[in-house]
PDB file of C-alpha atoms and ligand atoms in Angstrom:
ATOM      1  CA  MET A  17     105.932 116.982  63.201  1.00  0.00           C
ATOM      2  CA  SER A  18     105.219 114.386  60.513  1.00  0.00           C
ATOM      3  CA  ARG A  19     108.046 113.691  58.133  1.00  0.00           C
ATOM      4  CA  ALA A  20     108.305 111.325  55.162  1.00  0.00           C
ATOM      5  CA  VAL A  21     111.109 110.227  52.892  1.00  0.00           C
ATOM      6  CA  CYS A  22     110.499 109.936  49.136  1.00  0.00           C
ATOM      7  CA  PRO A  23     113.391 107.857  47.772  1.00  0.00           C
ATOM      8  CA  GLY A  24     114.446 107.123  44.240  1.00  0.00           C
ATOM      9  CA  THR A  25     117.181 107.185  41.677  1.00  0.00           C
ATOM     10  CA  PHE A  26     115.648 110.035  39.667  1.00  0.00           C
ATOM     11  CA  ASP A  27     117.823 109.513  36.567  1.00  0.00           C
ATOM     12  CA  PRO A  28     116.268 111.840  35.550  1.00  0.00           C
ATOM     13  CA  VAL A  29     113.292 113.181  37.519  1.00  0.00           C
ATOM     14  CA  THR A  30     109.958 112.942  35.652  1.00  0.00           C
ATOM     15  CA  HIS A  31     106.494 114.417  36.139  1.00  0.00           C
ATOM     16  CA  GLY A  32     105.531 111.049  37.631  1.00  0.00           C
ATOM     17  CA  HIS A  33     108.072 111.517  40.425  1.00  0.00           C
ATOM     18  CA  LEU A  34     107.075 115.146  40.943  1.00  0.00           C
ATOM     19  CA  ASP A  35     103.393 114.243  41.190  1.00  0.00           C
ATOM     20  CA  VAL A  36     104.193 111.835  44.047  1.00  0.00           C
ATOM     21  CA  VAL A  37     106.461 114.335  45.827  1.00  0.00           C
ATOM     22  CA  THR A  38     103.863 117.111  45.503  1.00  0.00           C
ATOM     23  CA  ARG A  39     101.101 114.926  46.907  1.00  0.00           C
ATOM     24  CA  ALA A  40     103.357 113.692  49.733  1.00  0.00           C
ATOM     25  CA  ALA A  41     104.094 117.336  50.593  1.00  0.00           C
ATOM     26  CA  ARG A  42     100.352 117.854  51.164  1.00  0.00           C
ATOM     27  CA  LEU A  43     100.123 114.832  53.456  1.00  0.00           C
ATOM     28  CA  PHE A  44     103.224 115.387  55.619  1.00  0.00           C
ATOM     29  CA  ASP A  45     104.655 118.447  57.362  1.00  0.00           C
ATOM     30  CA  GLU A  46     108.018 117.780  55.762  1.00  0.00           C
ATOM     31  CA  VAL A  47     109.197 115.617  52.886  1.00  0.00           C
ATOM     32  CA  VAL A  48     112.797 114.580  52.348  1.00  0.00           C
ATOM     33  CA  VAL A  49     113.460 113.591  48.743  1.00  0.00           C
ATOM     34  CA  ALA A  50     116.293 111.075  48.935  1.00  0.00           C
ATOM     35  CA  VAL A  51     118.388 110.678  45.796  1.00  0.00           C
ATOM     36  CA  GLY A  52     120.128 107.296  45.782  1.00  0.00           C
ATOM     37  CA  VAL A  53     123.814 107.546  44.952  1.00  0.00           C
ATOM     38  CA  ASN A  54     124.737 103.919  44.525  1.00  0.00           C
ATOM     39  CA  ALA A  55     128.186 104.037  42.929  1.00  0.00           C
ATOM     40  CA  SER A  56     127.875 100.542  41.491  1.00  0.00           C
ATOM     41  CA  LYS A  57     125.084 101.511  39.102  1.00  0.00           C
ATOM     42  CA  SER A  58     125.729 103.468  35.946  1.00  0.00           C
ATOM     43  CA  ARG A  59     123.660 106.611  35.589  1.00  0.00           C
ATOM     44  CA  LEU A  60     123.106 109.065  32.774  1.00  0.00           C
ATOM     45  CA  PHE A  61     123.321 111.955  35.262  1.00  0.00           C
ATOM     46  CA  SER A  62     125.827 112.300  38.111  1.00  0.00           C
ATOM     47  CA  ASP A  63     124.761 112.346  41.758  1.00  0.00           C
ATOM     48  CA  GLN A  64     125.217 116.133  41.892  1.00  0.00           C
ATOM     49  CA  GLU A  65     123.242 116.655  38.689  1.00  0.00           C
ATOM     50  CA  ARG A  66     120.333 114.552  39.893  1.00  0.00           C
ATOM     51  CA  VAL A  67     120.219 116.356  43.254  1.00  0.00           C
ATOM     52  CA  ALA A  68     120.391 119.754  41.513  1.00  0.00           C
ATOM     53  CA  MET A  69     117.560 118.811  39.128  1.00  0.00           C
ATOM     54  CA  LEU A  70     115.355 117.721  42.049  1.00  0.00           C
ATOM     55  CA  GLU A  71     116.142 120.920  43.951  1.00  0.00           C
ATOM     56  CA  ARG A  72     115.132 123.032  40.975  1.00  0.00           C
ATOM     57  CA  ALA A  73     112.026 120.980  40.238  1.00  0.00           C
ATOM     58  CA  CYS A  74     110.879 121.188  43.890  1.00  0.00           C
ATOM     59  CA  ALA A  75     111.830 124.837  44.426  1.00  0.00           C
ATOM     60  CA  ASP A  76     108.180 125.867  44.766  1.00  0.00           C
ATOM     61  CA  LEU A  77     107.485 123.273  47.494  1.00  0.00           C
ATOM     62  CA  PRO A  78     108.649 124.926  50.746  1.00  0.00           C
ATOM     63  CA  ASN A  79     108.337 121.815  52.910  1.00  0.00           C
ATOM     64  CA  VAL A  80     110.414 119.631  50.592  1.00  0.00           C
ATOM     65  CA  ARG A  81     114.191 119.250  50.779  1.00  0.00           C
ATOM     66  CA  VAL A  82     116.505 117.109  48.751  1.00  0.00           C
ATOM     67  CA  VAL A  83     119.362 114.961  50.055  1.00  0.00           C
ATOM     68  CA  ALA A  84     121.741 112.459  48.503  1.00  0.00           C
ATOM     69  CA  PHE A  85     121.963 109.100  50.236  1.00  0.00           C
ATOM     70  CA  ALA A  86     123.919 105.884  50.123  1.00  0.00           C
ATOM     71  CA  GLY A  87     123.405 102.884  52.353  1.00  0.00           C
ATOM     72  CA  LEU A  88     120.210 101.689  53.928  1.00  0.00           C
ATOM     73  CA  LEU A  89     117.022 103.659  53.489  1.00  0.00           C
ATOM     74  CA  THR A  90     115.966 102.748  57.009  1.00  0.00           C
ATOM     75  CA  ASP A  91     119.142 104.400  58.382  1.00  0.00           C
ATOM     76  CA  LEU A  92     118.287 107.559  56.425  1.00  0.00           C
ATOM     77  CA  CYS A  93     114.762 107.546  57.877  1.00  0.00           C
ATOM     78  CA  ALA A  94     116.199 107.264  61.396  1.00  0.00           C
ATOM     79  CA  GLU A  95     118.713 110.058  60.701  1.00  0.00           C
ATOM     80  CA  HIS A  96     115.913 112.391  59.562  1.00  0.00           C
ATOM     81  CA  ASP A  97     113.392 111.173  62.137  1.00  0.00           C
ATOM     82  CA  ALA A  98     110.978 110.207  59.343  1.00  0.00           C
ATOM     83  CA  GLN A  99     108.022 108.034  60.268  1.00  0.00           C
ATOM     84  CA  ALA A 100     107.172 106.972  56.733  1.00  0.00           C
ATOM     85  CA  LEU A 101     108.452 106.246  53.269  1.00  0.00           C
ATOM     86  CA  VAL A 102     106.331 107.368  50.331  1.00  0.00           C
ATOM     87  CA  LYS A 103     106.397 105.510  47.012  1.00  0.00           C
ATOM     88  CA  GLY A 104     104.296 105.868  43.864  1.00  0.00           C
ATOM     89  CA  LEU A 105     102.671 102.796  42.354  1.00  0.00           C
ATOM     90  CA  ARG A 106     102.024 102.726  38.613  1.00  0.00           C
ATOM     91  CA  GLY A 107     100.346  99.325  38.668  1.00  0.00           C
ATOM     92  CA  PRO A 108     100.458  95.728  39.916  1.00  0.00           C
ATOM     93  CA  GLY A 109     104.005  95.205  38.629  1.00  0.00           C
ATOM     94  CA  ASP A 110     105.276  98.018  40.838  1.00  0.00           C
ATOM     95  CA  TYR A 111     103.302  96.672  43.769  1.00  0.00           C
ATOM     96  CA  GLU A 112     105.005  93.246  43.713  1.00  0.00           C
ATOM     97  CA  TYR A 113     108.452  94.788  43.970  1.00  0.00           C
ATOM     98  CA  GLU A 114     107.569  97.675  46.270  1.00  0.00           C
ATOM     99  CA  ALA A 115     105.585  95.578  48.738  1.00  0.00           C
ATOM    100  CA  GLN A 116     108.582  93.303  49.255  1.00  0.00           C
ATOM    101  CA  MET A 117     110.837  96.307  49.935  1.00  0.00           C
ATOM    102  CA  ALA A 118     108.201  97.877  52.198  1.00  0.00           C
ATOM    103  CA  ARG A 119     108.028  94.707  54.296  1.00  0.00           C
ATOM    104  CA  MET A 120     111.802  94.443  54.482  1.00  0.00           C
ATOM    105  CA  ASN A 121     112.096  98.072  55.565  1.00  0.00           C
ATOM    106  CA  ALA A 122     109.370  97.592  58.182  1.00  0.00           C
ATOM    107  CA  HIS A 123     111.198  94.487  59.395  1.00  0.00           C
ATOM    108  CA  GLN A 124     114.444  96.452  59.689  1.00  0.00           C
ATOM    109  CA  SER A 125     113.220  99.402  61.675  1.00  0.00           C
ATOM    110  CA  GLY A 126     109.430  99.533  61.860  1.00  0.00           C
ATOM    111  CA  VAL A 127     109.239 102.375  59.336  1.00  0.00           C
ATOM    112  CA  ASP A 128     106.011 102.173  57.359  1.00  0.00           C
ATOM    113  CA  THR A 129     105.542 102.743  53.626  1.00  0.00           C
ATOM    114  CA  VAL A 130     102.687 104.793  52.192  1.00  0.00           C
ATOM    115  CA  PHE A 131     101.815 103.962  48.574  1.00  0.00           C
ATOM    116  CA  LEU A 132     100.293 106.631  46.362  1.00  0.00           C
ATOM    117  CA  PRO A 133      98.628 105.485  43.143  1.00  0.00           C
ATOM    118  CA  THR A 134     100.267 107.253  40.234  1.00  0.00           C
ATOM    119  CA  ASP A 135      98.176 109.853  38.464  1.00  0.00           C
ATOM    120  CA  PRO A 136      96.937 108.054  35.293  1.00  0.00           C
ATOM    121  CA  ARG A 137      98.615 110.734  33.189  1.00  0.00           C
ATOM    122  CA  TRP A 138     101.983 109.374  34.295  1.00  0.00           C
ATOM    123  CA  SER A 139     101.196 105.680  34.693  1.00  0.00           C
ATOM    124  CA  PHE A 140     103.459 104.678  31.789  1.00  0.00           C
ATOM    125  CA  VAL A 141     106.313 107.003  32.669  1.00  0.00           C
ATOM    126  CA  ALA A 142     109.585 105.528  33.916  1.00  0.00           C
ATOM    127  CA  SER A 143     112.991 107.232  33.749  1.00  0.00           C
ATOM    128  CA  SER A 144     114.465 104.177  32.043  1.00  0.00           C
ATOM    129  CA  LEU A 145     111.818 104.216  29.285  1.00  0.00           C
ATOM    130  CA  VAL A 146     112.076 107.972  28.857  1.00  0.00           C
ATOM    131  CA  LYS A 147     115.838 107.612  28.320  1.00  0.00           C
ATOM    132  CA  GLU A 148     115.392 104.726  25.900  1.00  0.00           C
ATOM    133  CA  VAL A 149     112.724 106.468  23.819  1.00  0.00           C
ATOM    134  CA  ALA A 150     114.557 109.804  23.791  1.00  0.00           C
ATOM    135  CA  GLY A 151     117.822 108.060  22.904  1.00  0.00           C
ATOM    136  CA  LEU A 152     116.162 106.482  19.876  1.00  0.00           C
ATOM    137  CA  GLY A 153     114.772 109.817  18.711  1.00  0.00           C
ATOM    138  CA  GLY A 154     111.267 109.507  20.169  1.00  0.00           C
ATOM    139  CA  ASP A 155     109.197 112.329  21.611  1.00  0.00           C
ATOM    140  CA  VAL A 156     109.205 112.568  25.428  1.00  0.00           C
ATOM    141  CA  ARG A 157     108.079 116.182  25.662  1.00  0.00           C
ATOM    142  CA  GLY A 158     105.592 116.745  28.468  1.00  0.00           C
ATOM    143  CA  LEU A 159     106.780 113.754  30.497  1.00  0.00           C
ATOM    144  CA  LEU A 160     109.418 115.684  32.421  1.00  0.00           C
ATOM    145  CA  PRO A 161     110.086 119.353  33.210  1.00  0.00           C
ATOM    146  CA  ASP A 162     111.358 121.343  30.222  1.00  0.00           C
ATOM    147  CA  PHE A 163     114.723 122.071  31.836  1.00  0.00           C
ATOM    148  CA  VAL A 164     115.213 118.334  32.493  1.00  0.00           C
ATOM    149  CA  LEU A 165     114.280 117.535  28.899  1.00  0.00           C
ATOM    150  CA  GLU A 166     116.904 120.026  27.735  1.00  0.00           C
ATOM    151  CA  ALA A 167     119.547 118.415  29.965  1.00  0.00           C
ATOM    152  CA  LEU A 168     118.522 114.958  28.745  1.00  0.00           C
ATOM    153  CA  THR A 169     118.676 115.967  25.092  1.00  0.00           C
ATOM    154  CA  ALA A 170     122.110 117.529  25.604  1.00  0.00           C
ATOM    155  CA  ARG A 171     123.466 114.524  27.493  1.00  0.00           C
ATOM    156  CA  LEU A 172     122.202 112.041  24.918  1.00  0.00           C
ATOM    157  CA  ALA A 173     123.757 114.127  22.135  1.00  0.00           C
ATOM    158  CA  GLU A 174     127.100 114.173  24.010  1.00  0.00           C
ATOM    159  CA  ARG A 175     126.947 110.413  24.451  1.00  0.00           C
ATOM    160  CA  ALA A 176     126.076 109.885  20.783  1.00  0.00           C
ATOM    161  CA  GLY A 177     129.264 111.792  20.168  1.00  0.00           C
TER     162      GLY A 177
HETATM  163  O1  PNS B   4     114.194 104.835  41.540  1.00  0.00           O
HETATM  164  P1  PNS B   4     114.239 103.482  42.147  1.00  0.00           P
HETATM  165  O2  PNS B   4     115.120 102.565  41.367  1.00  0.00           O
HETATM  166  O3  PNS B   4     112.868 102.919  42.358  1.00  0.00           O
HETATM  167  O4  PNS B   4     114.882 103.675  43.604  1.00  0.00           O
HETATM  168  C1  PNS B   4     115.274 102.560  44.322  1.00  0.00           C
HETATM  169  C2  PNS B   4     115.726 102.921  45.756  1.00  0.00           C
HETATM  170  C3  PNS B   4     116.862 103.939  45.718  1.00  0.00           C
HETATM  171  C4  PNS B   4     114.561 103.501  46.516  1.00  0.00           C
HETATM  172  C5  PNS B   4     116.178 101.565  46.345  1.00  0.00           C
HETATM  173  O5  PNS B   4     117.184 101.040  45.546  1.00  0.00           O
HETATM  174  C6  PNS B   4     116.620 101.652  47.787  1.00  0.00           C
HETATM  175  O6  PNS B   4     115.812 101.655  48.676  1.00  0.00           O
HETATM  176  N1  PNS B   4     117.959 101.723  48.001  1.00  0.00           N
HETATM  177  C7  PNS B   4     118.538 101.875  49.306  1.00  0.00           C
HETATM  178  C8  PNS B   4     119.200 100.598  49.826  1.00  0.00           C
HETATM  179  C9  PNS B   4     118.254  99.842  50.736  1.00  0.00           C
HETATM  180  O7  PNS B   4     117.818 100.323  51.753  1.00  0.00           O
HETATM  181  N2  PNS B   4     117.953  98.622  50.299  1.00  0.00           N
HETATM  182  C10 PNS B   4     117.023  97.771  50.962  1.00  0.00           C
HETATM  183  C11 PNS B   4     115.612  97.939  50.390  1.00  0.00           C
HETATM  184  S1  PNS B   4     114.463  96.889  51.174  1.00  0.00           S
END
């Protein structure tokens, strides 16, 4: 059985992420979406909220499951017997950073990384930019699932106080 891990912070999940997960689910028998829960980084959404949003967004993908993870990605791959990591690449900037991580992960455990070129529709979409634009009153409709947009709008309003 082929199994891949799709890791990320997903704060929050966007259509760019979901495009990569959906395509990975066609390539592998099983896909484990791994939500990083690094306590040292500040997030807009809690670990539980991010996992719950991924679970809802992937509910129609039967071979995808969502887990929270801390620690080394290579340990998670070993724990789930995953042969590959899958990452989306929006452009050359992503490649520089991702290739270095891919080589480090391969050095650690031999796990390989499969890069999927981002669908051009989502090539400018990053969670950080979505949060910034939405926080300043910009329009991010269509870049993330409607229920995530609602949660984002509510959270930003809470924070604005
Ligand atoms: O959404 P992001 O910021 O691209 O996700 C980054 C993530 C969670 C994939 C990355 O920070 C990661 O791999 N963290 C796990 C810790 C680890 O294994 N670090 C070594 C990477 S070579």
